[in-house]
Amino acid sequence: MPLVLYWKKRLEDAISIRKKSHPDDKIEIEWRAFQLNPDLAPEGEDRILHMTRKFGSMDRVKMMVQRVADIANSEDLPFLLEQEGHQPNTFLLHALIRKAKEYGKDSILSEIFFRKFFAEGKNLSDTNIILESLREAGIQEDDFYSIKENTILLQEVREEEQKGRELGVSGVPFFVFNEKYAVSGAQESNLFLQVFDRLESEIS
């Protein structure tokens, strides 16, 4: 959901603050695969149908979407209030993001996918839209076709998602620090700074 980008910004703010007082700290952000709707058909489904079934009623959907829109607008994050369109199965997208990590472009591709879906209302089950996203990220289109046969990478994505479930992940955002501490849900920068301090105290 678009709020992942909002809370990623809170994490980035915390990293910037931390770097001012600890310039030698090495802090890297790594995207992990986790599907909110793993049982969705590979081709996806109508978004209104999906949202209504998931949240119980169209009224609840509208309330939730408006809340997300308000938060997104407060941070100048583009968000399309109209929710008609297509809900994709995101497994292949996660696999492409994992492949993009090999080029140091996983964050770039992730944010492009977020924008295409939440701000532009694009169908991320559409091969042309996915290829367009790869080109924008500077990734070869060949990766789209070869990844479907890359059984090792696909298995890595499945194992990563399973590991998330074992950690208790049921929603996003969800942050894991040094494979030791987990922070779930909407958090502000101060909490991330506390985690950094805790990790430092355990090393020293």
Coordinates of C-alpha atoms in Angstrom, one line a residue:
M1 CA 0.0 0.0 0.0
P2 CA 1.2 3.6 -0.5
L3 CA 1.7 4.1 3.2
V4 CA 4.7 1.8 2.9
L5 CA 6.4 4.7 1.2
Y6 CA 5.3 7.1 3.9
W7 CA 6.8 4.9 6.7
K8 CA 9.9 4.2 4.6
K9 CA 10.4 8.0 4.5
R10 CA 10.1 8.0 8.4
L11 CA 12.9 5.3 8.4
E12 CA 15.0 7.3 6.0
D13 CA 14.5 10.4 8.2
A14 CA 15.8 8.4 11.2
I15 CA 18.8 7.2 9.2
S16 CA 19.7 10.8 8.2
I17 CA 19.5 11.9 11.9
R18 CA 21.5 8.9 13.0
K19 CA 24.2 9.6 10.4
K20 CA 24.7 13.1 11.7
S21 CA 25.9 11.9 15.0
H22 CA 27.3 8.5 13.8
P23 CA 28.7 9.1 10.3
D24 CA 30.6 5.8 10.3
D25 CA 27.5 3.7 10.8
K26 CA 26.6 1.5 7.9
I27 CA 22.8 1.3 7.5
E28 CA 21.2 -0.3 4.4
I29 CA 17.6 -0.7 3.5
E30 CA 16.7 -4.1 1.9
W31 CA 13.3 -4.9 0.6
R32 CA 11.8 -8.2 1.6
A33 CA 9.1 -10.1 -0.3
F34 CA 5.7 -10.5 1.4
Q35 CA 2.3 -11.0 -0.3
L36 CA -0.7 -9.6 1.5
N37 CA -2.9 -11.7 -0.8
P38 CA -1.0 -14.9 -1.6
D39 CA -4.1 -16.8 -2.5
L40 CA -5.1 -14.4 -5.3
A41 CA -5.3 -16.0 -8.7
P42 CA -2.1 -15.6 -10.8
E43 CA -4.0 -13.3 -13.2
G44 CA -5.4 -11.2 -10.3
E45 CA -9.0 -9.9 -10.2
D46 CA -11.3 -6.9 -10.3
R47 CA -10.1 -4.4 -7.6
I48 CA -13.5 -3.3 -6.3
L49 CA -14.6 -6.9 -5.9
H50 CA -11.3 -7.7 -4.1
M51 CA -11.5 -4.7 -1.8
T52 CA -15.2 -5.3 -0.9
R53 CA -14.6 -8.9 -0.1
K54 CA -11.5 -8.1 2.0
F55 CA -13.0 -5.3 4.0
G56 CA -16.6 -6.3 4.2
S57 CA -18.4 -3.4 2.4
M58 CA -17.9 -0.6 -0.1
D59 CA -18.5 2.0 2.7
R60 CA -15.6 0.6 4.7
V61 CA -13.5 0.5 1.6
K62 CA -14.2 4.2 0.9
M63 CA -13.4 5.2 4.5
M64 CA -10.1 3.3 4.4
V65 CA -9.1 4.7 1.0
Q66 CA -9.9 8.3 2.2
R67 CA -7.8 7.8 5.3
V68 CA -4.9 6.6 3.2
A69 CA -5.4 9.4 0.7
D70 CA -5.3 12.0 3.5
I71 CA -2.0 10.7 4.9
A72 CA -0.5 10.4 1.4
N73 CA -1.5 13.9 0.6
S74 CA 0.1 15.2 3.8
E75 CA 3.4 13.9 2.5
D76 CA 2.9 14.9 -1.1
L77 CA 2.8 11.2 -2.1
P78 CA 0.7 10.7 -5.2
F79 CA -2.4 8.6 -4.6
L80 CA -5.3 7.9 -6.9
L81 CA -8.5 8.1 -4.9
E82 CA -10.5 6.2 -7.5
Q83 CA -10.1 2.5 -6.7
E84 CA -11.6 0.9 -9.8
G85 CA -9.2 -1.2 -11.7
H86 CA -7.3 -4.5 -11.4
Q87 CA -5.8 -6.1 -8.3
P88 CA -2.7 -8.1 -9.3
N89 CA -1.1 -11.2 -7.7
T90 CA 2.2 -9.7 -6.7
F91 CA 4.4 -12.8 -6.6
L92 CA 6.1 -12.0 -10.0
L93 CA 6.6 -8.4 -9.0
H94 CA 8.4 -9.5 -5.8
A95 CA 10.6 -11.8 -7.9
L96 CA 11.5 -8.9 -10.2
I97 CA 12.3 -6.7 -7.2
R98 CA 14.6 -9.4 -5.9
K99 CA 16.3 -9.7 -9.3
A100 CA 16.6 -5.9 -9.3
K101 CA 18.6 -6.1 -6.1
E102 CA 21.4 -7.7 -8.1
Y103 CA 21.7 -4.3 -9.9
G104 CA 21.2 -2.2 -6.8
K105 CA 17.8 -1.1 -8.2
D106 CA 15.3 -2.9 -5.9
S107 CA 14.2 0.3 -4.2
I108 CA 13.9 2.1 -7.5
L109 CA 11.7 -0.7 -9.0
S110 CA 9.6 -1.0 -5.9
E111 CA 8.8 2.7 -5.9
I112 CA 8.0 2.6 -9.6
F113 CA 5.5 -0.3 -9.0
F114 CA 3.9 1.6 -6.1
R115 CA 3.5 4.7 -8.3
K116 CA 2.1 2.8 -11.3
F117 CA -0.5 1.1 -9.1
F118 CA -1.5 3.6 -6.5
A119 CA -1.0 6.9 -8.3
E120 CA -1.6 6.0 -12.0
G121 CA -4.1 3.1 -11.6
K122 CA -2.1 0.9 -13.9
N123 CA -2.7 -2.9 -14.2
L124 CA 0.5 -4.6 -12.8
S125 CA -0.7 -7.9 -14.2
D126 CA -0.2 -6.4 -17.7
T127 CA 3.1 -7.5 -19.3
N128 CA 3.4 -4.2 -21.1
I129 CA 3.1 -2.2 -17.8
I130 CA 5.7 -4.4 -16.1
L131 CA 8.1 -4.0 -19.1
E132 CA 7.5 -0.3 -19.0
S133 CA 8.4 -0.3 -15.3
L134 CA 11.6 -2.3 -15.9
R135 CA 12.7 0.1 -18.6
E136 CA 12.1 3.1 -16.4
A137 CA 14.2 1.4 -13.7
G138 CA 17.0 0.7 -16.2
I139 CA 16.5 -3.0 -16.1
Q140 CA 16.7 -5.3 -19.1
E141 CA 13.4 -6.6 -20.4
D142 CA 15.0 -10.0 -20.8
D143 CA 14.9 -10.4 -17.0
F144 CA 11.1 -10.4 -17.1
Y145 CA 11.1 -13.4 -19.5
S146 CA 14.0 -15.3 -17.9
I147 CA 12.8 -14.9 -14.3
K148 CA 9.8 -17.2 -14.8
E149 CA 12.3 -20.0 -15.5
N150 CA 14.6 -19.1 -12.6
T151 CA 13.5 -21.7 -10.2
I152 CA 16.3 -20.9 -7.7
L153 CA 15.2 -17.2 -7.4
L154 CA 11.5 -18.1 -7.3
Q155 CA 12.1 -20.5 -4.5
E156 CA 14.1 -17.8 -2.6
V157 CA 11.1 -15.5 -2.8
R158 CA 8.8 -18.2 -1.5
E159 CA 11.2 -18.9 1.4
E160 CA 11.4 -15.2 2.2
E161 CA 7.7 -14.9 2.3
Q162 CA 7.5 -18.0 4.6
K163 CA 10.1 -16.5 6.9
G164 CA 8.0 -13.4 7.1
R165 CA 5.0 -15.4 8.2
E166 CA 7.1 -17.2 10.8
L167 CA 8.1 -13.8 12.1
G168 CA 4.5 -13.0 12.5
V169 CA 4.1 -10.6 9.6
S170 CA 0.5 -10.2 8.7
G171 CA 0.5 -6.7 7.3
V172 CA 2.8 -3.9 6.1
P173 CA 4.8 -1.9 6.9
F174 CA 7.0 -4.4 8.8
F175 CA 10.7 -3.6 9.6
V176 CA 13.4 -6.1 10.6
F177 CA 16.7 -4.8 12.1
N178 CA 19.8 -7.0 11.9
E179 CA 17.6 -10.1 11.9
K180 CA 17.0 -9.4 15.6
Y181 CA 14.4 -6.8 16.2
A182 CA 11.0 -6.4 14.4
V183 CA 8.9 -3.3 14.3
S184 CA 5.4 -3.5 12.8
G185 CA 2.9 -1.0 11.7
A186 CA 3.0 2.8 11.5
Q187 CA 5.9 4.1 13.5
E188 CA 7.6 7.5 13.7
S189 CA 11.3 8.2 13.3
N190 CA 12.0 8.3 17.0
L191 CA 11.2 4.6 17.5
F192 CA 13.7 3.7 14.7
L193 CA 16.3 5.9 16.5
Q194 CA 15.7 3.9 19.7
V195 CA 16.3 0.7 17.8
F196 CA 19.6 2.0 16.4
D197 CA 20.7 3.0 20.0
R198 CA 19.7 -0.5 21.2
L199 CA 21.7 -2.2 18.6
E200 CA 24.7 0.0 19.3
S201 CA 24.5 -0.7 23.0
E202 CA 24.6 -4.4 22.4
I203 CA 27.7 -4.1 20.2
S204 CA 29.7 -1.9 22.6

